[in-house]
PDB file of C-alpha atoms in Angstrom:
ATOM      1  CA  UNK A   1     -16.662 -18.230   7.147  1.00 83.00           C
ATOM      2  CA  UNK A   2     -18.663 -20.704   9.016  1.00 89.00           C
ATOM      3  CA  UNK A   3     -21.716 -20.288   6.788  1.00 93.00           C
ATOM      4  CA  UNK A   4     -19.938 -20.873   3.650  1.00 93.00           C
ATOM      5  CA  UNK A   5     -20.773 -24.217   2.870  1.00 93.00           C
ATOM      6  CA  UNK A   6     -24.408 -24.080   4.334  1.00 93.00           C
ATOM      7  CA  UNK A   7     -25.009 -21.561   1.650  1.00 93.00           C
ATOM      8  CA  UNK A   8     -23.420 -23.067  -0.891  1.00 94.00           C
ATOM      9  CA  UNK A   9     -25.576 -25.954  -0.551  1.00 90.00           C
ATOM     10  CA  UNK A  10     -28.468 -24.048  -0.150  1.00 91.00           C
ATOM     11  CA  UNK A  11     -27.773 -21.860  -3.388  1.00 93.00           C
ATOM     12  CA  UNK A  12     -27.079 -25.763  -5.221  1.00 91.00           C
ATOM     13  CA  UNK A  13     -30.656 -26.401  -4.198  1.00 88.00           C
ATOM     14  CA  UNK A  14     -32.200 -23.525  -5.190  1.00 90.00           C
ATOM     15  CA  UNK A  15     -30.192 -23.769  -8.666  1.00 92.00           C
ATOM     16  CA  UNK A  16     -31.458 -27.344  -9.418  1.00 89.00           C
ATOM     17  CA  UNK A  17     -35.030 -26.687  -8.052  1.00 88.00           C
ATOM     18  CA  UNK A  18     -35.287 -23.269  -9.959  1.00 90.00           C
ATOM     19  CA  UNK A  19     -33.633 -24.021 -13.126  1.00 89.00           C
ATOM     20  CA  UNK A  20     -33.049 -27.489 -13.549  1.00 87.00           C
ATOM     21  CA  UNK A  21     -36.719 -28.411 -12.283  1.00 88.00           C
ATOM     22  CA  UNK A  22     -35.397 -31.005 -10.766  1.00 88.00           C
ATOM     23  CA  UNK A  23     -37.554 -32.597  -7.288  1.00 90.00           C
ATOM     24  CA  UNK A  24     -35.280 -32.366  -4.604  1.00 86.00           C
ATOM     25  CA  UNK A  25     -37.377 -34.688  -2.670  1.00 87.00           C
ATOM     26  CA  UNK A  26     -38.203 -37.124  -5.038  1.00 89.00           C
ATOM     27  CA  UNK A  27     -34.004 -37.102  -6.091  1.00 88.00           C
ATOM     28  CA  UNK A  28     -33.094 -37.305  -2.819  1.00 86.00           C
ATOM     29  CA  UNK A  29     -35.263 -40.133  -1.983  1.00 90.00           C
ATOM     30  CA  UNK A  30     -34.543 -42.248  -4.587  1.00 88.00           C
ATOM     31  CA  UNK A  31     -30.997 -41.986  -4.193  1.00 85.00           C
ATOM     32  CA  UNK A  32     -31.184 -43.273  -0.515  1.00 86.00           C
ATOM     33  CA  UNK A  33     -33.288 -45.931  -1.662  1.00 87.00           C
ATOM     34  CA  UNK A  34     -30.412 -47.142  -3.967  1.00 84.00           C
ATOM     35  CA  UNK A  35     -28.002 -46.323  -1.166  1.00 85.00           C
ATOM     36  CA  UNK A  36     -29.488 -49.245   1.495  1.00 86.00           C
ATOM     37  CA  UNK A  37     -28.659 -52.263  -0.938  1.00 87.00           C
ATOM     38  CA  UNK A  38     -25.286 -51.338  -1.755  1.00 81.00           C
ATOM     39  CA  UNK A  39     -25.125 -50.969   2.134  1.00 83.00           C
ATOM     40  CA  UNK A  40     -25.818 -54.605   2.304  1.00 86.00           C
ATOM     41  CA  UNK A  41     -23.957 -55.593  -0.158  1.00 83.00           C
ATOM     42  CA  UNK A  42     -20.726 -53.450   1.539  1.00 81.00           C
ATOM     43  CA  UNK A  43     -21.277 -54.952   5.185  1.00 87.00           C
ATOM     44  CA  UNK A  44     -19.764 -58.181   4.746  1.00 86.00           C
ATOM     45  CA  UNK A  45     -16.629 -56.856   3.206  1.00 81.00           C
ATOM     46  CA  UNK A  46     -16.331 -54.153   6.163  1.00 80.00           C
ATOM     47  CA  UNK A  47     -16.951 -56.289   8.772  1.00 86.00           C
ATOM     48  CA  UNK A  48     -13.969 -58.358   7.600  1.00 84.00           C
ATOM     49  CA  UNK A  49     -11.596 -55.837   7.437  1.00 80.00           C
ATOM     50  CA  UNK A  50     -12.504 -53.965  10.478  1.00 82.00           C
ATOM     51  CA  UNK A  51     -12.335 -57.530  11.981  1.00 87.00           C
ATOM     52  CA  UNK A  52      -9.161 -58.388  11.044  1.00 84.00           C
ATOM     53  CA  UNK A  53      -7.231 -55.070  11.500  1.00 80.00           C
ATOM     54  CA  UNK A  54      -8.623 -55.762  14.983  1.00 83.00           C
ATOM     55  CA  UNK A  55      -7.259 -58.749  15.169  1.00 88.00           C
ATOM     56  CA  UNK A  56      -3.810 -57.696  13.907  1.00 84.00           C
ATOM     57  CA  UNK A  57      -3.079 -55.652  16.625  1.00 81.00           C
ATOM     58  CA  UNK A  58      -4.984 -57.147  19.917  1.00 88.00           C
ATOM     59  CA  UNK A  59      -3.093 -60.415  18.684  1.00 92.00           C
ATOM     60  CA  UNK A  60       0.354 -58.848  18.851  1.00 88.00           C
ATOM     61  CA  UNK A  61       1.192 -59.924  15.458  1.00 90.00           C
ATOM     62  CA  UNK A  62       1.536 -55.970  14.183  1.00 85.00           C
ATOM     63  CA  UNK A  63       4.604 -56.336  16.698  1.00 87.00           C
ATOM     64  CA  UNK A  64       5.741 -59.800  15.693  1.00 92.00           C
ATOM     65  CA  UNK A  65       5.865 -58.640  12.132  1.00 93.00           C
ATOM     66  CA  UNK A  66       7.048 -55.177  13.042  1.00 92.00           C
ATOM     67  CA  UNK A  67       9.879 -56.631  14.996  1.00 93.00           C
ATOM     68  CA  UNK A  68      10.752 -58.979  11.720  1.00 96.00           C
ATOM     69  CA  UNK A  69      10.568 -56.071   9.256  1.00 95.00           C
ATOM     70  CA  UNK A  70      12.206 -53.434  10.882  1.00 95.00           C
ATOM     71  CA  UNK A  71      15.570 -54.222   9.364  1.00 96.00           C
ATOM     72  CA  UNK A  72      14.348 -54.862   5.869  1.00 96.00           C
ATOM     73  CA  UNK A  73      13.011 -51.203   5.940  1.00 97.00           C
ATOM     74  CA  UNK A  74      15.898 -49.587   7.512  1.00 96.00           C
ATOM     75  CA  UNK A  75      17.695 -50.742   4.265  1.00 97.00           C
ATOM     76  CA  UNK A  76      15.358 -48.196   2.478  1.00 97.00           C
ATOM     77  CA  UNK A  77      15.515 -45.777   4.873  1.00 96.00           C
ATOM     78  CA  UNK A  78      12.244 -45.877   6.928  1.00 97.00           C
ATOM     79  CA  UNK A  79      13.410 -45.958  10.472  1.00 97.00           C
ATOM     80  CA  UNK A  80      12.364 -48.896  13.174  1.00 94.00           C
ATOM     81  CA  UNK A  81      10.004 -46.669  14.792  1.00 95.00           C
ATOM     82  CA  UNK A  82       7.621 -46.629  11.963  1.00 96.00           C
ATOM     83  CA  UNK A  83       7.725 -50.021  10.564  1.00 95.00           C
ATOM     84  CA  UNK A  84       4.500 -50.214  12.902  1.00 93.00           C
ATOM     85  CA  UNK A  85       2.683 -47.856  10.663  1.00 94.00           C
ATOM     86  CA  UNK A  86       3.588 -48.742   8.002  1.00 95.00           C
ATOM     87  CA  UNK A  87       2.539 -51.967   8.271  1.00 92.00           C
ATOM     88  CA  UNK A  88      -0.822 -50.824   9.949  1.00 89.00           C
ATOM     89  CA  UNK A  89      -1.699 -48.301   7.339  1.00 92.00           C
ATOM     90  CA  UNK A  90      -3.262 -50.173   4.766  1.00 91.00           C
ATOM     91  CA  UNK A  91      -5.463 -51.571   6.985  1.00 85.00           C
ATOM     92  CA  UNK A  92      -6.925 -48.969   9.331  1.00 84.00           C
ATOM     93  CA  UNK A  93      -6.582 -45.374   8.870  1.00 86.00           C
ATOM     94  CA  UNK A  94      -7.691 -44.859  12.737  1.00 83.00           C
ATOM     95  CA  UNK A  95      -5.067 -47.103  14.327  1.00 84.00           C
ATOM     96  CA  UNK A  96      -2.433 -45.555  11.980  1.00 90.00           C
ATOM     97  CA  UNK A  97      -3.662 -41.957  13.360  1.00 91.00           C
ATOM     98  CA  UNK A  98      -3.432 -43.289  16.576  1.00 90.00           C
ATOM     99  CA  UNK A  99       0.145 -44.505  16.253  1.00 92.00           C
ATOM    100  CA  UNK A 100       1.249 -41.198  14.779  1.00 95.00           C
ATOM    101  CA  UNK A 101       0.116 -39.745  17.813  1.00 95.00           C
ATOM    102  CA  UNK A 102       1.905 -42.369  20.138  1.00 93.00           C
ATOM    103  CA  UNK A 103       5.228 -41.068  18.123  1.00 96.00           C
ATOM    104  CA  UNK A 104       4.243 -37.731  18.663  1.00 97.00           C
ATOM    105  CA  UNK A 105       3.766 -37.879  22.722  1.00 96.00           C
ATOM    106  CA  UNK A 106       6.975 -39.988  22.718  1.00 96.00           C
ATOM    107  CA  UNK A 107       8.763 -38.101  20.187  1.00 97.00           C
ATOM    108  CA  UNK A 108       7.704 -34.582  20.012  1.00 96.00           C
ATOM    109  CA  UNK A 109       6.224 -32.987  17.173  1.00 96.00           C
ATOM    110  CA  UNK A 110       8.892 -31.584  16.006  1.00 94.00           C
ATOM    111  CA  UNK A 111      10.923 -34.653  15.259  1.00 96.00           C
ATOM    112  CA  UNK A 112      12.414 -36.300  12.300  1.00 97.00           C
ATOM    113  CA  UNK A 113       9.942 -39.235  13.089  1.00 97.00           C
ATOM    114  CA  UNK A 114       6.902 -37.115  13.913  1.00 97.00           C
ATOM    115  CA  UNK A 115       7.679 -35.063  10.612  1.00 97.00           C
ATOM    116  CA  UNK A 116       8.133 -38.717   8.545  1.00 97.00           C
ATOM    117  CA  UNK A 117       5.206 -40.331  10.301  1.00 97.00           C
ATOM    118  CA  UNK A 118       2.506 -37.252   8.936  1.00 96.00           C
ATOM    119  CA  UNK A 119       4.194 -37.603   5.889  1.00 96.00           C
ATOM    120  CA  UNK A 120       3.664 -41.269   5.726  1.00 96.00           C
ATOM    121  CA  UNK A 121       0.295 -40.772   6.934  1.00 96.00           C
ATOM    122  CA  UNK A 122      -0.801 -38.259   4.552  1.00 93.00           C
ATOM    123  CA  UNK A 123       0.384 -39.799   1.537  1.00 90.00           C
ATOM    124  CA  UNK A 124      -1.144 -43.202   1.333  1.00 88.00           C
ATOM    125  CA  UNK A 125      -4.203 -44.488   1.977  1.00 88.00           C
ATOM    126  CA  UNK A 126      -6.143 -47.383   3.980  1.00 88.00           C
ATOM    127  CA  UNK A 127      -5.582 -50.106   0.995  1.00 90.00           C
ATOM    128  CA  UNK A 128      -7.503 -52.846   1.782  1.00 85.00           C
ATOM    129  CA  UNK A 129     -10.375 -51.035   3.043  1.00 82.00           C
ATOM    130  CA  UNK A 130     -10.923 -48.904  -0.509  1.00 85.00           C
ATOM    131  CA  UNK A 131     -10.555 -52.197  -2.020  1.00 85.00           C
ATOM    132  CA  UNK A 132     -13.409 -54.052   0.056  1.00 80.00           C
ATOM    133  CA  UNK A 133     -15.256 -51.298  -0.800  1.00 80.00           C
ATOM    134  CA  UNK A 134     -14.859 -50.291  -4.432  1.00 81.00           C
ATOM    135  CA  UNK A 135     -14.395 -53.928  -5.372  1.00 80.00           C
ATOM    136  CA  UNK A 136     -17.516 -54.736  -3.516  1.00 75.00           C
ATOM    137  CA  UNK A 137     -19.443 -52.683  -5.736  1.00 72.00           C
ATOM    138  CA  UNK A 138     -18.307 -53.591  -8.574  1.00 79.00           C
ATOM    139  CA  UNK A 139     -18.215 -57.878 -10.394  1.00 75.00           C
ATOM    140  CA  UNK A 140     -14.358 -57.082 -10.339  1.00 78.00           C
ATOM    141  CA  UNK A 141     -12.516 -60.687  -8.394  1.00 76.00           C
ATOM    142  CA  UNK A 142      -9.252 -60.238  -9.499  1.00 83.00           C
ATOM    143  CA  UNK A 143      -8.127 -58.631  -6.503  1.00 83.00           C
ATOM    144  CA  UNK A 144      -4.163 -59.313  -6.199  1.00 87.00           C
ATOM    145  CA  UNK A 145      -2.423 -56.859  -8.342  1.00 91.00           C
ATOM    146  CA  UNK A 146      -4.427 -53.697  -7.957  1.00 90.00           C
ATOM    147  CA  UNK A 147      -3.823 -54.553  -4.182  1.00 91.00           C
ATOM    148  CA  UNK A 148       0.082 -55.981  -5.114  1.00 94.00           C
ATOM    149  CA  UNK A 149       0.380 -52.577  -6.814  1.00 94.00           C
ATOM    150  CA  UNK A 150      -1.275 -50.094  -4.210  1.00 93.00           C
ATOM    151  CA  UNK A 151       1.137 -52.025  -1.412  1.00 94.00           C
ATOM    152  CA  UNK A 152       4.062 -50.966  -3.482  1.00 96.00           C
ATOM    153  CA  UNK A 153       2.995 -47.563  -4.197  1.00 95.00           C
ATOM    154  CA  UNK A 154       2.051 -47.067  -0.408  1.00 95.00           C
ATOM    155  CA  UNK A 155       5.924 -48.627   0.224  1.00 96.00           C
ATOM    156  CA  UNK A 156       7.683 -46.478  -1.897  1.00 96.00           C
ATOM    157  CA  UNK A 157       5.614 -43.370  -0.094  1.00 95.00           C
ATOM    158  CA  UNK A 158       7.124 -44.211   2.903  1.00 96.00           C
ATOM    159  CA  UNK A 159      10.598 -44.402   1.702  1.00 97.00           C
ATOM    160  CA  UNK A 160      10.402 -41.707  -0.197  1.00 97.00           C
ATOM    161  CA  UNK A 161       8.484 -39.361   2.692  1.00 96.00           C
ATOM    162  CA  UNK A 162      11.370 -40.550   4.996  1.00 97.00           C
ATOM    163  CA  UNK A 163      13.952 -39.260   2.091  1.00 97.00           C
ATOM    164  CA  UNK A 164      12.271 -36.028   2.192  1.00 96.00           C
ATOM    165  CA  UNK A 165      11.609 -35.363   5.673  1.00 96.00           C
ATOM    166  CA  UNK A 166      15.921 -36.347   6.027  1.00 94.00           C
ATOM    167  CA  UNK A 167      16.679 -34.172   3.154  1.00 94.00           C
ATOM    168  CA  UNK A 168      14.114 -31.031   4.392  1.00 89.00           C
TER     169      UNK A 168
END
């Protein structure tokens, strides 16, 4: 099983070498070269993000605002205990996996908020980081509704992933 993908790859080279002509090295080459400028042109964004989701939590604000939240998202359901990532989230997908495993050690696995907070996990997605770096790419500056939009779908996971896990 552990060769599977090795091969595959190796059979994809041999297909576009042998019957597509194609020069692997020469491809391959070429798109690196076009890689390193978008690279450059990505950093600044990345940088930004990565600084400020940094900055959200060694500042204690992802508490402050955690603390002020909590109650507004009880009203939909999400229990206090994951306002935190839920909030955290859409900015960093490693310090969300890291507070899903603080729940875990202080919750158990097998608890309602374990079983919400993969749920939550799993179903949205780091928001402002795939905008920095799609919308970096791209001449696209009106950033505040695709990001408006992707907040409230990544909301509405939650509640509805809490919903589930209660109802399962």
């Amino acid at each position: 099983m552990k060769y599977v993908l090795p091969v595959l790859i190796l059979l994809l080279f041999l297909y576009a070498f042998l019957f597509k002509k194609v020069k692997l090295y020469d491809a391959f080459t070429e798109g690196a070269g076009g890689a390193i400028p978008l690279a450059v042109k990505l950093f600044p964004f990345l940088a930004a993000i990565f600084l400020l989701t940094e900055l959200f939590e060694a500042s204690g604000l992802s508490k402050a605002v955690s603390d002020l939240l909590s109650p507004v998202f009880g009203i939909f359901g999400i229990p206090k205990e994951l306002t935190k990532l839920v909030l955290v989230k859409p900015f960093s997908g490693s310090g969300s996996l890291a507070l899903v495993n603080e729940i875990f050690t202080e919750y158990g696995v097998d608890s309602y908020l374990a079983r919400c907070a993969c749920v939550i996990y799993g179903c949205s997605e780091t928001v402002f980081y795939i905008a920095a770096v799609y919308f970096a790419g791209t001449n696209f500056r009106h950033l505040l509704k695709p990001i408006v939009i992707s907040l409230a779908a990544t909301f509405a996971s939650a509640v509805f992933a809490c919903f589930i896990c209660l109802v399962l």
